[in-house]
Coordinates of C-alpha atoms in Angstrom, one line a residue:
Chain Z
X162 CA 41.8 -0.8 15.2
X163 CA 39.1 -2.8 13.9
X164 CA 36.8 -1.8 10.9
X165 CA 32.9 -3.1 10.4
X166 CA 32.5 -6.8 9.1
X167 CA 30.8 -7.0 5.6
X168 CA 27.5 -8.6 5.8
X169 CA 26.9 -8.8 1.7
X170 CA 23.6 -10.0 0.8
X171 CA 21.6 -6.5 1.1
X172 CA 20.3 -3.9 -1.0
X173 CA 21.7 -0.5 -1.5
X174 CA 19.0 1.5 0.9
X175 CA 18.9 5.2 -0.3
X176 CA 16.7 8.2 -0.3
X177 CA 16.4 8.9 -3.9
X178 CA 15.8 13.2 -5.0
X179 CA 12.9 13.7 -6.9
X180 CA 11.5 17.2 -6.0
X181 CA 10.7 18.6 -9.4
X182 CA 12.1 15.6 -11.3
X183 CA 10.1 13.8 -14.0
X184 CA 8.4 10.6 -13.5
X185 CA 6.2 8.3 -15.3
X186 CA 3.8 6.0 -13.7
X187 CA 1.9 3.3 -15.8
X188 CA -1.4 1.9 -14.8
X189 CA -4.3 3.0 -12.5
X190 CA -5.0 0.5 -10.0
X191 CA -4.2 -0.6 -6.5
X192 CA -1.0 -0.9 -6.8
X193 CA -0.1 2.6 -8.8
X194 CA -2.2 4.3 -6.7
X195 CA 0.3 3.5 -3.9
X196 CA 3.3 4.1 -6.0
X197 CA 1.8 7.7 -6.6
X198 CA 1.5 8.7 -2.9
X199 CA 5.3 7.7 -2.3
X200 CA 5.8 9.7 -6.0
X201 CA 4.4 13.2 -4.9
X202 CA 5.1 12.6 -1.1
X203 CA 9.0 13.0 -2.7
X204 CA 7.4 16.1 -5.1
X205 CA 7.7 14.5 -8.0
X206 CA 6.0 16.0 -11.2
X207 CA 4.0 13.0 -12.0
X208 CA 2.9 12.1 -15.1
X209 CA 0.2 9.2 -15.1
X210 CA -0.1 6.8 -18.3
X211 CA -3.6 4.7 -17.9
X212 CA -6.6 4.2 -19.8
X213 CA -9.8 6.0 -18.3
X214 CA -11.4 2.4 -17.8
X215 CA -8.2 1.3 -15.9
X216 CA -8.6 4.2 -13.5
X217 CA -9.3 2.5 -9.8
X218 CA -11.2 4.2 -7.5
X219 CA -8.2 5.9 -5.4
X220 CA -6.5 6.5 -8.4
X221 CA -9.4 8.4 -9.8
X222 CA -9.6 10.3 -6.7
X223 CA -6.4 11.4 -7.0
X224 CA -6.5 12.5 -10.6
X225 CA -10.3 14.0 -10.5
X226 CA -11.3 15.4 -7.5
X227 CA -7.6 15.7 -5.6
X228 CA -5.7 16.6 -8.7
X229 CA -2.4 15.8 -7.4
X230 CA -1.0 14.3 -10.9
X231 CA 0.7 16.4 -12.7
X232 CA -0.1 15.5 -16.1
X233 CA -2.8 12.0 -17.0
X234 CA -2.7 10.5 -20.1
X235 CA -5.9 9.0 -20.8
X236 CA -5.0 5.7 -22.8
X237 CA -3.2 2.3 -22.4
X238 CA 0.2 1.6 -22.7
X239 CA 0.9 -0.1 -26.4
X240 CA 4.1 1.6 -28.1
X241 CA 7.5 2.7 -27.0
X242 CA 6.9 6.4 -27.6
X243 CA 4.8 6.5 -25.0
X244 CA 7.6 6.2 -22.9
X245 CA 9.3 9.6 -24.0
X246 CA 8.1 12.8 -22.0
X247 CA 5.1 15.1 -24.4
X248 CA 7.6 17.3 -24.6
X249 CA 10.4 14.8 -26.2
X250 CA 12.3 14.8 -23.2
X251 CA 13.2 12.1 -21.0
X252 CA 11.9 10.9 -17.7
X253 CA 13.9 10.8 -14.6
X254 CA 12.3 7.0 -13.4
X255 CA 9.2 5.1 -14.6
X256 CA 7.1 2.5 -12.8
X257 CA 4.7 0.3 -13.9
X258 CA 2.0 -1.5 -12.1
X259 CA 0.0 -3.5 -14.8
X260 CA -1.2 -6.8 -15.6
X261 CA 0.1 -7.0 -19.2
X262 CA 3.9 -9.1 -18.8
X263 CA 5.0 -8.4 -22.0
X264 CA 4.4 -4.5 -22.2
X265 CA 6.4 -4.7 -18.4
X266 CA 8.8 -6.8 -19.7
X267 CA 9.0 -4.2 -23.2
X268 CA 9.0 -1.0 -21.0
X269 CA 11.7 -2.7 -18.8
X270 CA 13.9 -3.2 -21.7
X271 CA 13.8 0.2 -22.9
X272 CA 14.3 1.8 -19.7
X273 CA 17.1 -0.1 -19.4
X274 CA 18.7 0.9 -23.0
X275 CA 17.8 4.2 -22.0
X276 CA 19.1 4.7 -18.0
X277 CA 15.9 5.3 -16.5
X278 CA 15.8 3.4 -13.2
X279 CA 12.8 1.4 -13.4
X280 CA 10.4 -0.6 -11.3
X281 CA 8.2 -3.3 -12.5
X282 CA 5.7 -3.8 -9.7
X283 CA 6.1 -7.9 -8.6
X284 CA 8.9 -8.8 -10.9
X285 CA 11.8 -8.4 -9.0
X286 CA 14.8 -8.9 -12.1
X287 CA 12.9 -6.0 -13.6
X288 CA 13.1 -3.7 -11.2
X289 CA 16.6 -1.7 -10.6
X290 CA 15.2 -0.6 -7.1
X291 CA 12.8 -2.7 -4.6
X292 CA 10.2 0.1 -2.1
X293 CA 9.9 -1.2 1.7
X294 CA 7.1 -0.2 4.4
X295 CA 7.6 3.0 5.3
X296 CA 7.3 4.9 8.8
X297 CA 6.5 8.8 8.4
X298 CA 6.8 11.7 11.1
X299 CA 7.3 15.0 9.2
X300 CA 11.0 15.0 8.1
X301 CA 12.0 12.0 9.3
X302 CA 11.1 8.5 7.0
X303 CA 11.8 5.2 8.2
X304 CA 11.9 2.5 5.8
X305 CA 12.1 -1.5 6.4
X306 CA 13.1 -4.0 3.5
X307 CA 13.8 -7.5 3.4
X308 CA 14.7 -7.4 0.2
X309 CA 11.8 -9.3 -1.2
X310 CA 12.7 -11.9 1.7
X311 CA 10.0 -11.5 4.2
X312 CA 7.1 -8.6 3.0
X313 CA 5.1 -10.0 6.1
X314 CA 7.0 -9.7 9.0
X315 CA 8.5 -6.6 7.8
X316 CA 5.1 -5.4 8.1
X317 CA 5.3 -6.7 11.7
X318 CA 8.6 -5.0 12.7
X319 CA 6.9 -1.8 10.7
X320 CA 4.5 -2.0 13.6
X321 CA 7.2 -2.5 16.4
X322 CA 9.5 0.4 14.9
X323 CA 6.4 2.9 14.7
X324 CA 5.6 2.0 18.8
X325 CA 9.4 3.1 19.2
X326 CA 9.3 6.7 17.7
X327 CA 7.8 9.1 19.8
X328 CA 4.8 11.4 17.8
X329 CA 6.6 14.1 19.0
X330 CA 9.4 13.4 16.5
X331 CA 8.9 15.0 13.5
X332 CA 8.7 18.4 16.0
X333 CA 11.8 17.5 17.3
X334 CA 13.7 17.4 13.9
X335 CA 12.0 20.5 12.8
X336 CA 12.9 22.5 16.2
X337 CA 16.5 21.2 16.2
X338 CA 16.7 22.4 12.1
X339 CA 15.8 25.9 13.5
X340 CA 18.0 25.7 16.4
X341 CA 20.8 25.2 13.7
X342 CA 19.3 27.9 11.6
X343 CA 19.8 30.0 14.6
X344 CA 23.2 29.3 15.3
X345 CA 24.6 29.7 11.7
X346 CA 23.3 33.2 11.8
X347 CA 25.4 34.0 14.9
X348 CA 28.7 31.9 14.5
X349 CA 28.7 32.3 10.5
X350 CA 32.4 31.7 10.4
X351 CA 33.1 28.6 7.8
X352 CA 35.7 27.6 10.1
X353 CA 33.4 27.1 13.0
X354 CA 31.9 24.1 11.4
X355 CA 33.1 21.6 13.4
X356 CA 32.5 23.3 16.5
X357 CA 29.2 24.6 15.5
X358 CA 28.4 20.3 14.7
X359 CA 29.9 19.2 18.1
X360 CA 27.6 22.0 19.8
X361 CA 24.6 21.0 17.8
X362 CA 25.3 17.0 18.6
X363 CA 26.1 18.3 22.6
X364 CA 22.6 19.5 22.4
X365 CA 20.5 16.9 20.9
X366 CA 22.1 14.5 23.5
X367 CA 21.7 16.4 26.4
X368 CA 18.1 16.9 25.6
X369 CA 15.3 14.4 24.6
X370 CA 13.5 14.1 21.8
X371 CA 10.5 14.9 23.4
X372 CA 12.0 17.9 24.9
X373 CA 13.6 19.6 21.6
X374 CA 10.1 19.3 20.7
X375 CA 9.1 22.0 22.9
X376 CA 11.9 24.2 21.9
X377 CA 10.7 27.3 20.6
X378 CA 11.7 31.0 19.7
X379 CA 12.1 32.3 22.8
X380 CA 13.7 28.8 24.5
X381 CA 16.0 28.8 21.0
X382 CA 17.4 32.3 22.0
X383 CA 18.4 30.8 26.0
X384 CA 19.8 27.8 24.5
X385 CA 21.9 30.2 22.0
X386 CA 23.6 31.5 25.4
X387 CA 25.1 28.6 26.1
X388 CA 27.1 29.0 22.6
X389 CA 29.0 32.0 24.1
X390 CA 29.5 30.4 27.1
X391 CA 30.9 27.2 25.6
X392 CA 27.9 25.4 27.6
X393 CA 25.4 22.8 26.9
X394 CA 22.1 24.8 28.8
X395 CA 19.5 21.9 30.2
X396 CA 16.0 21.7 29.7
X397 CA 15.2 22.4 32.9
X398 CA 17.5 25.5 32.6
X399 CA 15.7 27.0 29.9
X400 CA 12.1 25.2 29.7
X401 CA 12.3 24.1 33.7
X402 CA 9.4 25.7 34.5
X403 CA 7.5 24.1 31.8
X404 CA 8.0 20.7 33.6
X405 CA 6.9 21.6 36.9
X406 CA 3.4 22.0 35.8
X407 CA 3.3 19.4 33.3
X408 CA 0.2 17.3 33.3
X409 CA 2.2 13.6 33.3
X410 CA 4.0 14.6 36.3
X411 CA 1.5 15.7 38.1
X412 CA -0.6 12.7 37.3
X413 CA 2.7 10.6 38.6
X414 CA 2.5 12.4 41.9
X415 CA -1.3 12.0 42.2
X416 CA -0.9 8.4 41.7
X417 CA 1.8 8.4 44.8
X418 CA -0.1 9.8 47.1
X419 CA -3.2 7.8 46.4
X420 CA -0.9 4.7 47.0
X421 CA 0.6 6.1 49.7
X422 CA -2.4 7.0 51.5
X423 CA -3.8 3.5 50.1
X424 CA -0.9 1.7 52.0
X425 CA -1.2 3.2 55.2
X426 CA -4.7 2.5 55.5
X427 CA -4.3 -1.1 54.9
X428 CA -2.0 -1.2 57.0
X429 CA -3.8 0.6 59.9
X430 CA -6.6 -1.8 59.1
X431 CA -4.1 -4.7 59.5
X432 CA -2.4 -3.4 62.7
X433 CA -6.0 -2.3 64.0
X434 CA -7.6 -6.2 63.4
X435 CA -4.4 -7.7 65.2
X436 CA -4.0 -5.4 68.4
X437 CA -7.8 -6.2 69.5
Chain G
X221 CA -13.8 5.4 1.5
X222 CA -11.1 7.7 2.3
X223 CA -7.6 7.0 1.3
X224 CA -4.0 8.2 2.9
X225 CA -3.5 11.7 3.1
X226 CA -0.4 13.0 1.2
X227 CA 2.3 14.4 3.5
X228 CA 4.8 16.0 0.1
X229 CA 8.5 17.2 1.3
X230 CA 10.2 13.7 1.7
X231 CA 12.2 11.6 -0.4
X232 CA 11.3 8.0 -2.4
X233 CA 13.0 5.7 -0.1
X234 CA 14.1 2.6 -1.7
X235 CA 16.7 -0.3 -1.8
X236 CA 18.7 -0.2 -4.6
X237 CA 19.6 -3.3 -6.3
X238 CA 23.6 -3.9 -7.3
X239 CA 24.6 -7.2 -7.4
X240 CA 27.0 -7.8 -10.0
X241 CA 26.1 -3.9 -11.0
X242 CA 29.9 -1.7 -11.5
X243 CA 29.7 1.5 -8.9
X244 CA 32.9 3.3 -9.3
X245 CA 34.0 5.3 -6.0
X246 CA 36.4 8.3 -6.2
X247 CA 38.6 9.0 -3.2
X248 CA 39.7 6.8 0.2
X249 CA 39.3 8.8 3.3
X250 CA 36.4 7.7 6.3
X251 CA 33.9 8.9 4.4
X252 CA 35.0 6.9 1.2
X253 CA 35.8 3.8 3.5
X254 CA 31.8 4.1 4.7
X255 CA 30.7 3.9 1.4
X256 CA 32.5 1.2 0.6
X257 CA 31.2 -0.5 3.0
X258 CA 27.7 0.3 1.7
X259 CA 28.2 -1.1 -1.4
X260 CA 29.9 -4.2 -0.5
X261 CA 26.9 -5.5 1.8
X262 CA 24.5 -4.4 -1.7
X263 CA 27.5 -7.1 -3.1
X264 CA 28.2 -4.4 -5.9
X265 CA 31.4 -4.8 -8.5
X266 CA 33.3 -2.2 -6.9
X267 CA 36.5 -0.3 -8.3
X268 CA 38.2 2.4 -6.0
X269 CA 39.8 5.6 -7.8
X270 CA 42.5 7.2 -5.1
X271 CA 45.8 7.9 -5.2
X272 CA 48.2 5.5 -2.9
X273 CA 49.0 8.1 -0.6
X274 CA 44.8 8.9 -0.3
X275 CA 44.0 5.8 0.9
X276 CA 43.5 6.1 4.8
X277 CA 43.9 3.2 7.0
X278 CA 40.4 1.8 6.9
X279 CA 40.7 1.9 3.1
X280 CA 43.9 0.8 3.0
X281 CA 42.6 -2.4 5.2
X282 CA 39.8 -3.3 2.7
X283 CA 41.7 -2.7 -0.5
X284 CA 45.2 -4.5 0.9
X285 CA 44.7 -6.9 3.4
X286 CA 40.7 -8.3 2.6
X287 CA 40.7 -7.0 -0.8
X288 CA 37.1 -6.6 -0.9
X289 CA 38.1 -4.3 -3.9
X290 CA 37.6 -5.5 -7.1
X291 CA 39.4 -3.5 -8.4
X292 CA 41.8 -0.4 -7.4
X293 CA 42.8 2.1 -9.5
X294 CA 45.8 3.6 -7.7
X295 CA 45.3 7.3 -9.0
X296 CA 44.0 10.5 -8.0
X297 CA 40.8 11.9 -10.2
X298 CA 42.4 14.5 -13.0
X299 CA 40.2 13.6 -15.7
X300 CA 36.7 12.6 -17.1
X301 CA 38.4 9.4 -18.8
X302 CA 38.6 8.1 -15.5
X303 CA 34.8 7.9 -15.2
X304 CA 34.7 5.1 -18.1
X305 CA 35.4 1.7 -17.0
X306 CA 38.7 0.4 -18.2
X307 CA 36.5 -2.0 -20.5
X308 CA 35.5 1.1 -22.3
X309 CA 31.9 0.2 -20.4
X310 CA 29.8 2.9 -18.3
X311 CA 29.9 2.4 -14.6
X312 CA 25.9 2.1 -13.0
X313 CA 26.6 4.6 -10.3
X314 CA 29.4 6.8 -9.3
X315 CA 30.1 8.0 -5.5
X316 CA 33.1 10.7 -4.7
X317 CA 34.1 11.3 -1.6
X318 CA 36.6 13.8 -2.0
X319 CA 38.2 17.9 -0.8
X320 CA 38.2 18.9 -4.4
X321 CA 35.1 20.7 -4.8
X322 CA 36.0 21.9 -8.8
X323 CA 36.7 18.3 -9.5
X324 CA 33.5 17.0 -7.4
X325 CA 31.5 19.2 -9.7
X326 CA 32.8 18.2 -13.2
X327 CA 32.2 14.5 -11.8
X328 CA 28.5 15.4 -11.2
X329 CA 28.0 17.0 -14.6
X330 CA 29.4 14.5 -16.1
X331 CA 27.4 11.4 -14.5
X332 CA 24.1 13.5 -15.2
X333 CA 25.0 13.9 -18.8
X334 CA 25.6 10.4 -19.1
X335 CA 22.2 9.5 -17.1
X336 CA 24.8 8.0 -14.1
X337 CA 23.4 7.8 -10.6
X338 CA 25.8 10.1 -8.6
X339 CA 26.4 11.3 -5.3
X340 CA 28.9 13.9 -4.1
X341 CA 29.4 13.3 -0.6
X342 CA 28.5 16.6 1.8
X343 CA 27.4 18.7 -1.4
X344 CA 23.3 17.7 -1.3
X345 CA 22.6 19.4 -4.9
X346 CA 25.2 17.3 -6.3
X347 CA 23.3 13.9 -5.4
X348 CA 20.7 12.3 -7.0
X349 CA 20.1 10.3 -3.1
X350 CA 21.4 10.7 0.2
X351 CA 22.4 8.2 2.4
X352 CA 20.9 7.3 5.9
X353 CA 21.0 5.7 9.3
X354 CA 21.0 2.0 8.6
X355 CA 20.2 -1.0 10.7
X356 CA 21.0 -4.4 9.8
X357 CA 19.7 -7.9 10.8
X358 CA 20.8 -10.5 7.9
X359 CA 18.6 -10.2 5.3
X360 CA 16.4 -6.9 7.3
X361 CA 17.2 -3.5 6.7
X362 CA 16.0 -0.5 8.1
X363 CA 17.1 3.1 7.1
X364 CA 16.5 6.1 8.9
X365 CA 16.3 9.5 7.2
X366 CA 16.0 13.1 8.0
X367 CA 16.3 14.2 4.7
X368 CA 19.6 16.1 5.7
X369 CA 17.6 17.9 8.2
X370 CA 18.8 16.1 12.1
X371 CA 21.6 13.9 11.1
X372 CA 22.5 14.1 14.8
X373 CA 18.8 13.0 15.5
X374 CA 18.5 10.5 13.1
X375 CA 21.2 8.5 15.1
X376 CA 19.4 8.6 18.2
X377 CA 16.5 7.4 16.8
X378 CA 18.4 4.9 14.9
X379 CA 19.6 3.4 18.7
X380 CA 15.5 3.4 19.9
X381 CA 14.9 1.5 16.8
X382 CA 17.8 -0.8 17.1
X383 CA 16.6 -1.9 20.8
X384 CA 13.0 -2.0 19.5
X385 CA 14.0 -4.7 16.7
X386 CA 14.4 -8.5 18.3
X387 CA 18.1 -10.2 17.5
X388 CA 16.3 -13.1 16.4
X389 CA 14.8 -11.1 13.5
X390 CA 17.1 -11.9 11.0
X391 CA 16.6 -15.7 11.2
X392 CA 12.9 -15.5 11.8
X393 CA 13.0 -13.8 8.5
X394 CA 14.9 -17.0 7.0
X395 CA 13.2 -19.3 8.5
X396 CA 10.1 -17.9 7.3
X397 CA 11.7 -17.4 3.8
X398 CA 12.4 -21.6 3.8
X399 CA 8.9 -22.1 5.1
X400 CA 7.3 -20.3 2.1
X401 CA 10.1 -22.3 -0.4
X402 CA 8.5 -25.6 1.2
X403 CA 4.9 -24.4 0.9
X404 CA 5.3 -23.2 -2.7
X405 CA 7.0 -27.5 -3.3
X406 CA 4.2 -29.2 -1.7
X407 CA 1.8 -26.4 -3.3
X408 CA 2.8 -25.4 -6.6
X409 CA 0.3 -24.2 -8.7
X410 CA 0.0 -20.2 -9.8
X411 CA -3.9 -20.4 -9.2
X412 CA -3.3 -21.2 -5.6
X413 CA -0.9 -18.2 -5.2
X414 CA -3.6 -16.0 -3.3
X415 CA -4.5 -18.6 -0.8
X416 CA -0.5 -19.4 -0.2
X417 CA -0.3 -15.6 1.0
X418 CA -3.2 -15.7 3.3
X419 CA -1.9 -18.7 4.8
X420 CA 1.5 -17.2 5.1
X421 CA 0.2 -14.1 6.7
X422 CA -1.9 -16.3 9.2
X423 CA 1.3 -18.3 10.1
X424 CA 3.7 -14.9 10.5
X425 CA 0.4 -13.3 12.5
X426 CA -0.2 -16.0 15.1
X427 CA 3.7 -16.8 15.8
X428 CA 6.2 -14.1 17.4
X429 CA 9.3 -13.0 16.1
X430 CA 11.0 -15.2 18.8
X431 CA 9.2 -18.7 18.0
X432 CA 9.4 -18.0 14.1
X433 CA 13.4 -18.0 14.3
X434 CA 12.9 -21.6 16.3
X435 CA 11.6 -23.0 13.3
X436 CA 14.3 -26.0 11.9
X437 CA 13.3 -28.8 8.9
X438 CA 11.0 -30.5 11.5
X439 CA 8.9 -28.3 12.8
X440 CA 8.3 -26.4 9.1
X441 CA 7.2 -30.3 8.2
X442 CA 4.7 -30.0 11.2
X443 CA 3.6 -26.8 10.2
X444 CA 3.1 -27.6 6.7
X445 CA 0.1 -30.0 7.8
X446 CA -1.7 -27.3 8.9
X447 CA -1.2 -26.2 4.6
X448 CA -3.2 -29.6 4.1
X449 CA -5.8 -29.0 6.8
X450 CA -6.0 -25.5 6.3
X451 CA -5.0 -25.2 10.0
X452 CA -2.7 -22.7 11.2
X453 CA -0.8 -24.9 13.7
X454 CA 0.5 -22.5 16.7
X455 CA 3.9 -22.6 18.8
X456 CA 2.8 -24.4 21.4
X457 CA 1.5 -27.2 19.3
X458 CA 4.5 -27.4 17.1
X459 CA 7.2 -26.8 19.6
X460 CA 5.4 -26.6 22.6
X461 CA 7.6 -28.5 24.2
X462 CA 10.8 -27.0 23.5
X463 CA 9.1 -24.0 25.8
X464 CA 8.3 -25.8 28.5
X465 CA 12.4 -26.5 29.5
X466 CA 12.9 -23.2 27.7
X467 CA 15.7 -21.5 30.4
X468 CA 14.1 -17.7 30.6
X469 CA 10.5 -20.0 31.4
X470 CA 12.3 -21.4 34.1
X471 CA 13.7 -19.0 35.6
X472 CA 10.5 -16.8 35.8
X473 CA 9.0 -20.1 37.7
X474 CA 11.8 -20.3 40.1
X475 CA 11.3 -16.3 40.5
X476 CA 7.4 -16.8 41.4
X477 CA 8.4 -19.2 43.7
X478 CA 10.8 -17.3 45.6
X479 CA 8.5 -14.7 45.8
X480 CA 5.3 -16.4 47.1
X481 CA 7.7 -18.3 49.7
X482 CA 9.2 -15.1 50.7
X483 CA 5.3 -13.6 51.1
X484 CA 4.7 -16.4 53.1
X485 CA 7.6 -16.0 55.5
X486 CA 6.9 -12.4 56.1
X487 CA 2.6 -13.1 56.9
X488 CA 3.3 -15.7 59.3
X489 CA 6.1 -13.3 60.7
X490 CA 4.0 -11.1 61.2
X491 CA 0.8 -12.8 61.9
X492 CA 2.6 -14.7 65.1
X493 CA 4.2 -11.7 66.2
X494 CA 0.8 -9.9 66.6
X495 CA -0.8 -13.2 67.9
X496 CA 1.8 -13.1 70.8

C-alpha cells in the first residue's frame, strides 16, 4: 500500500464560514471594494471603516445606492478602538486595504494579540490568509492560488479552468442536492448512509453534468425507482425522450447529411468529368 | 460604469498560511491521515493526539516510518488539557477527526472560546471552514468547492479541471517567479514597481504555459533585454530554435507528409484508372 507523497511548500486552501459572522473591512478603494464582494458573497455582516473622502466610486456604490454593507463608519482609521465591534464585541476577521503602512502594520499587531485572522492587502507576513482568482457557478467556487508565486498566470489558468466547467454546472449541483433531498425523505434510516452515498455517487457517474442539469421533479421521482430496484436508471431511461429532439443533435445530423449529400456530388462530378 | 453583480450563498475561499504555525489534530483514522496530509504540504508544526491502537495504517506510516509528525502524542482525547500545547502555548488551529460526537463537541466549544480555528470533521456547524477538492502543481493550487452541497460532483469536476491545467504549469510558474527575481536585480527601484508589472504581464500574455516552463538562466538573460528596450521578446526569438528540433514539431511534419504523399498516391490511382 502506498500513501500520497508530501509536496510541502503550499498553503492551507479552505473555504472559511462567515454567514452571519462579523467582519471588519478598513478602507474604501479598489482594492476594499473587491474584498467586500468576496465578504457578502460568503454573507458576512459587513462592517465598513473609511472616511467619506476615501470612499471610491464602487465602494460608494455599494454603500449608497446598493446598500449591501451592513454597518459604514464614516471616518479614517487612527486608534485601536476602532478595531472593537460598536457594540464592544469582537469581530470574526478584519481586512485592511489602505495606503497608511504603519496603521496596517498597528491593526496587524492587534489582530494578532487578539486572534482575529487578518489580511493586510499587499503585505504578505501580515496577512494569516492569502485570496486567489476565483471561478463562480452557483454553489460551486473554484479558487486558484500561487501562493503569492505567480498572480499572472494564475489569472491565465483562471481563464483555462473557467473554459473547462460547463455553465450548466451550478444546475447540476443544485439538481443533484435535491435529488439527495429526495432520497433522504424515502430511505430515512441512519444506517442507510452508506448505501444511500454509494447510490448518490452511482448516479452522478452514470450521468453527466450537463444531464443532472436537466433533472427535475418529475425526472427526480423515475430516477428514485431505481433506489427500490437497487438500479442506476439512465438518462435516456428517464429523460430519453428529451434527447431525441434536442436541438445539438439535430444540428449534428443536419450537418451529416449536408456532407453526405456534399460528397456524393463531388464525387458524381468527378466520376462524370472522367467517364466522358 | 457597472461593477460585478453580487451572487451571496458561498464561502470566502482562501489559502491559509501555516508555516511554522502549531495545528493540533485529534484522532488517526483515513480521514485524520487526509488531513494530515493537508497540513504537511501548508508545512505546518503538526502534533497528532490518538491513542496507539487509533492510529490506522496510513497514520501509523507517517507518524512511524517518515515521521512527518512533529510530534505524537500517543493518547486518546479525555480532556480539555489536551488542547494546550505541552509548552503551556495555544495551538493556531485544531482539526478532530474522530466517532466521539460528545467529545467532538466539547473540542469545538472549547476552540471557539479560545478564538481557535476548528473544524470537526463530517459535523458542518462545528467548523469554522470546510475542506475541498484540491489540485496541485508545485507551487499552484486549485480548490474546488461545493459548499458541502455535491461532494460527489465536486470530484468530477475536480478531474475536468485536472486535464484542463498543463503539467508544465508548475515550473512555468517558477520560472516566471525567477524571471521577476532577475527583473526586480537589474531594476530595483520602488518607483518603477508599476511599469515592472506591466512588463511582467506583457511577458506571461504573449508566451504560453508551455514556452514559459522552457525558460533556463539563458534565455531569462535574453529576455531581460527586452526590460532595457522595453521590448517584449517572444518564444520564437528567444528559443526559437529549440522549437524548430522540438520532437511533437516533428512529428506533426512527418504526419503532413505522409498524408499529402498518401493523397497523391490515391489521385494518380485514380486519375490513371479512369484515363485507361
Amino acid at each position: 500500500m502506498t500513501y500520497p507523497t508530501l509536496e510541502p511548500g503550499g498553503s492551507l486552501l479552505i473555504a472559511w464560514q462567515l454567514r452571519g459572522k462579523r467582519v471588519l473591512l478598513v478602507g474604501g478603494g479598489e482594492v476594499a471594494a473587491g474584498r467586500l464582494v468576496l465578504l457578502k458573497n460568503a454573507d458576512a455582516h459587513l462592517t465598513v471603516l473609511c472616511a467619506p473622502e476615501g470612499l471610491g466610486s464602487e465602494m460608494k456604490y455599494r454603500v449608497e445606492i446598493e446598500q449591501v454593507v451592513d454597518e459604514y463608519i464614516p471616518s479614517a482609521y487612527t486608534h485601536e478602538e476602532q478595531l472593537k465591534r460598536t457594540d464592544g464585541g469582537m469581530y470574526d476577521m478584519i481586512l485592511t486595504a489602505i495606503d497608511d503602512a504603519d496603521a496596517s502594520r498597528a491593526i496587524c499587531a492587534w489582530c494578532r494579540n487578539h486572534r482575529i485572522p487578518v489580511n493586510v492587502a499587499d503585505v504578505p507576513p501580515e496577512c494569516d490568509f492569502y485570496f486567489g482568482s476565483i471561478i463562480r457557478r452557483g454553489p460551486l467556487q473554484v479558487m486558484v492560488s500561487t501562493g503569492g508565486k505567480g498572480p499572472r498566470l494564475a489569472r491565465q489558468i483562471r481563464q483555462r479552468l473557467e473554459n473547462a466547467i460547463p455553465v450548466s454546472t451550478g444546475a447540476a449541483i443544485e439538481r443533484v442536492g435535491e435529488l439527495r433531498g429526495a432520497l433522504r425523505r424515502i430511505a430515512p434510516q441512519p444506517d442507510q448512509s452508506a448505501q444511500r452515498m454509494r447510490w448518490m455517487t452511482d448516479v452522478c457517474e452514470t450521468w453527466s453534468i450537463d444531464e443532472l442539469a436537466q433533472l427535475d421533479e418529475h425526472a427526480i421521482a423515475r430516477v428514485l425507482r431505481g433506489w427500490h430496484d437497487k438500479t442506476i436508471p439512465t438518462y435516456d431511461e428517464v429523460l430519453g425522450s428529451r434527447r431525441t429532439w434536442h436541438w445539438p443533435h439535430l444540428r449534428d445530423y443536419v450537418a451529416f447529411a449536408l456532407g453526405a449529400t456534399t460528397a456524393l456530388a463531388v464525387g458524381a462530378a468527378v466520376v462524370h468529368r472522367f467517364r466522358r
